[in-house]
Amino acid sequence: QVQLVESGGGLVQAGGSLRLSCAASGSIRSIGSMRWYRQAPGKQRELVAHIGSGGSTDYVDSVKGRFTITRDNAKNTVYLQMNSLKPEDTGVYYCYADLQTMATLTYYSYWGQGTQVTVSS
């Protein structure tokens, strides 16, 4: 059974920083793409940042220069460092991973349970 468990959310004032972590556990063979999504109240879930298995990254325009996605392959963990936070960054942040388990060579998509980030003005 594979799980993605997020941590690091919370309440912060505008201009502050938070670091989110997402650890994958279980019988994992390989992890491909890892991503962070967020969903603000009343809005659709949006892709915030992506990191490929080789370390290439991409970001939504609204967070470029403020957020940094990294991964530690030895720990099966992805991070999102969020600096200069704004009230519009508020939402539930979800991690996502494409991964192979030991039981299959096919990559499947997995989601974490979400962690709340609230930025006060």
Short mmCIF file of C-alpha atoms in Angstrom, two decimals:
data_model
loop_
_atom_site.label_atom_id
_atom_site.label_comp_id
_atom_site.label_asym_id
_atom_site.label_seq_id
_atom_site.Cartn_x
_atom_site.Cartn_y
_atom_site.Cartn_z
CA GLN A 1 0.00 0.00 0.00
CA VAL A 2 1.47 3.33 -1.10
CA GLN A 3 0.82 6.53 0.79
CA LEU A 4 1.76 10.16 0.26
CA VAL A 5 1.81 12.10 3.50
CA GLU A 6 2.11 15.88 3.51
CA SER A 7 3.26 18.10 6.35
CA GLY A 8 4.31 21.69 6.96
CA GLY A 9 1.13 23.64 6.34
CA GLY A 10 -0.16 26.27 8.72
CA LEU A 11 -1.03 29.90 9.29
CA VAL A 12 1.48 32.59 8.33
CA GLN A 13 1.41 36.34 7.79
CA ALA A 14 1.85 37.82 4.34
CA GLY A 15 5.52 37.99 3.48
CA GLY A 16 6.33 34.93 5.54
CA SER A 17 7.58 31.50 4.55
CA LEU A 18 6.51 27.89 4.86
CA ARG A 19 8.07 24.63 3.75
CA LEU A 20 5.83 21.76 2.73
CA SER A 21 7.02 18.17 2.67
CA CYS A 22 5.47 15.10 1.09
CA ALA A 23 6.87 11.66 1.80
CA ALA A 24 5.92 8.60 -0.22
CA SER A 25 5.95 5.30 1.63
CA GLY A 26 5.17 1.71 0.82
CA SER A 27 6.46 -0.82 -1.66
CA ILE A 28 7.89 1.65 -4.18
CA ARG A 29 10.02 0.70 -7.14
CA SER A 30 10.45 4.10 -8.79
CA ILE A 31 9.01 7.61 -8.72
CA GLY A 32 8.63 9.76 -11.81
CA SER A 33 6.96 13.15 -11.85
CA MET A 34 6.24 14.79 -8.49
CA ARG A 35 3.98 17.83 -8.23
CA TRP A 36 2.28 20.24 -5.88
CA TYR A 37 -1.27 21.38 -6.55
CA ARG A 38 -3.42 23.77 -4.58
CA GLN A 39 -7.12 24.44 -4.30
CA ALA A 40 -8.48 27.70 -2.98
CA PRO A 41 -12.05 27.91 -1.65
CA GLY A 42 -14.53 27.98 -4.53
CA LYS A 43 -11.82 27.45 -7.15
CA GLN A 44 -10.54 24.55 -9.17
CA ARG A 45 -7.40 22.71 -8.21
CA GLU A 46 -4.37 24.16 -10.00
CA LEU A 47 -0.88 22.86 -10.64
CA VAL A 48 1.62 24.97 -8.70
CA ALA A 49 4.95 23.26 -9.34
CA HIS A 50 6.37 20.17 -11.01
CA ILE A 51 9.69 18.36 -10.75
CA GLY A 52 10.70 15.57 -13.06
CA SER A 53 12.67 12.50 -12.15
CA GLY A 54 15.79 14.17 -13.50
CA GLY A 55 15.24 17.35 -11.50
CA SER A 56 13.75 19.63 -14.14
CA THR A 57 11.22 22.05 -12.67
CA ASP A 58 8.32 24.19 -13.80
CA TYR A 59 6.03 26.61 -11.97
CA VAL A 60 2.78 28.42 -12.46
CA ASP A 61 3.50 32.07 -13.27
CA SER A 62 1.99 33.37 -10.04
CA VAL A 63 4.63 31.65 -7.86
CA LYS A 64 7.74 31.98 -10.02
CA GLY A 65 10.57 33.54 -8.07
CA ARG A 66 8.86 32.83 -4.73
CA PHE A 67 8.38 29.04 -4.58
CA THR A 68 10.99 26.33 -5.06
CA ILE A 69 10.25 22.63 -5.57
CA THR A 70 12.93 20.08 -4.77
CA ARG A 71 13.05 16.33 -4.22
CA ASP A 72 15.15 13.86 -2.27
CA ASN A 73 15.03 10.60 -4.18
CA ALA A 74 16.73 8.67 -1.38
CA LYS A 75 13.87 9.64 0.94
CA ASN A 76 11.08 9.50 -1.68
CA THR A 77 10.20 13.01 -0.61
CA VAL A 78 9.26 16.21 -2.41
CA TYR A 79 9.42 19.66 -0.87
CA LEU A 80 7.89 23.03 -1.64
CA GLN A 81 9.67 26.04 -0.17
CA MET A 82 7.27 28.97 -0.22
CA ASN A 83 8.65 32.46 0.39
CA SER A 84 7.08 35.92 0.21
CA LEU A 85 3.68 34.38 0.75
CA LYS A 86 0.59 36.31 -0.27
CA PRO A 87 -3.04 35.96 0.86
CA GLU A 88 -3.88 34.60 -2.59
CA ASP A 89 -1.59 31.63 -1.89
CA THR A 90 -4.14 30.42 0.66
CA GLY A 91 -5.59 26.99 -0.02
CA VAL A 92 -5.22 23.29 0.48
CA TYR A 93 -1.96 22.04 -0.99
CA TYR A 94 -1.82 18.51 -2.38
CA CYS A 95 1.18 16.52 -3.46
CA TYR A 96 1.04 14.16 -6.40
CA ALA A 97 3.39 11.49 -7.66
CA ASP A 98 3.60 9.11 -10.58
CA LEU A 99 5.15 5.97 -9.23
CA GLN A 100 5.76 2.29 -9.78
CA THR A 101 5.18 -0.17 -7.00
CA MET A 102 7.08 -3.43 -6.65
CA ALA A 103 3.97 -5.22 -7.90
CA THR A 104 3.85 -3.58 -11.34
CA LEU A 105 5.96 -1.89 -14.00
CA THR A 106 3.16 0.58 -14.75
CA TYR A 107 3.29 4.10 -13.34
CA TYR A 108 0.14 5.09 -11.46
CA SER A 109 -0.92 8.43 -10.01
CA TYR A 110 -1.09 8.95 -6.27
CA TRP A 111 -2.31 11.90 -4.23
CA GLY A 112 -1.69 13.05 -0.70
CA GLN A 113 -4.47 14.02 1.66
CA GLY A 114 -3.75 17.74 1.50
CA THR A 115 -2.39 20.29 3.95
CA GLN A 116 -3.94 23.68 4.66
CA VAL A 117 -1.95 26.84 4.02
CA THR A 118 -3.47 30.11 5.23
CA VAL A 119 -1.80 33.45 4.59
CA SER A 120 -3.20 36.38 6.52
CA SER A 121 -2.96 39.96 5.28
#
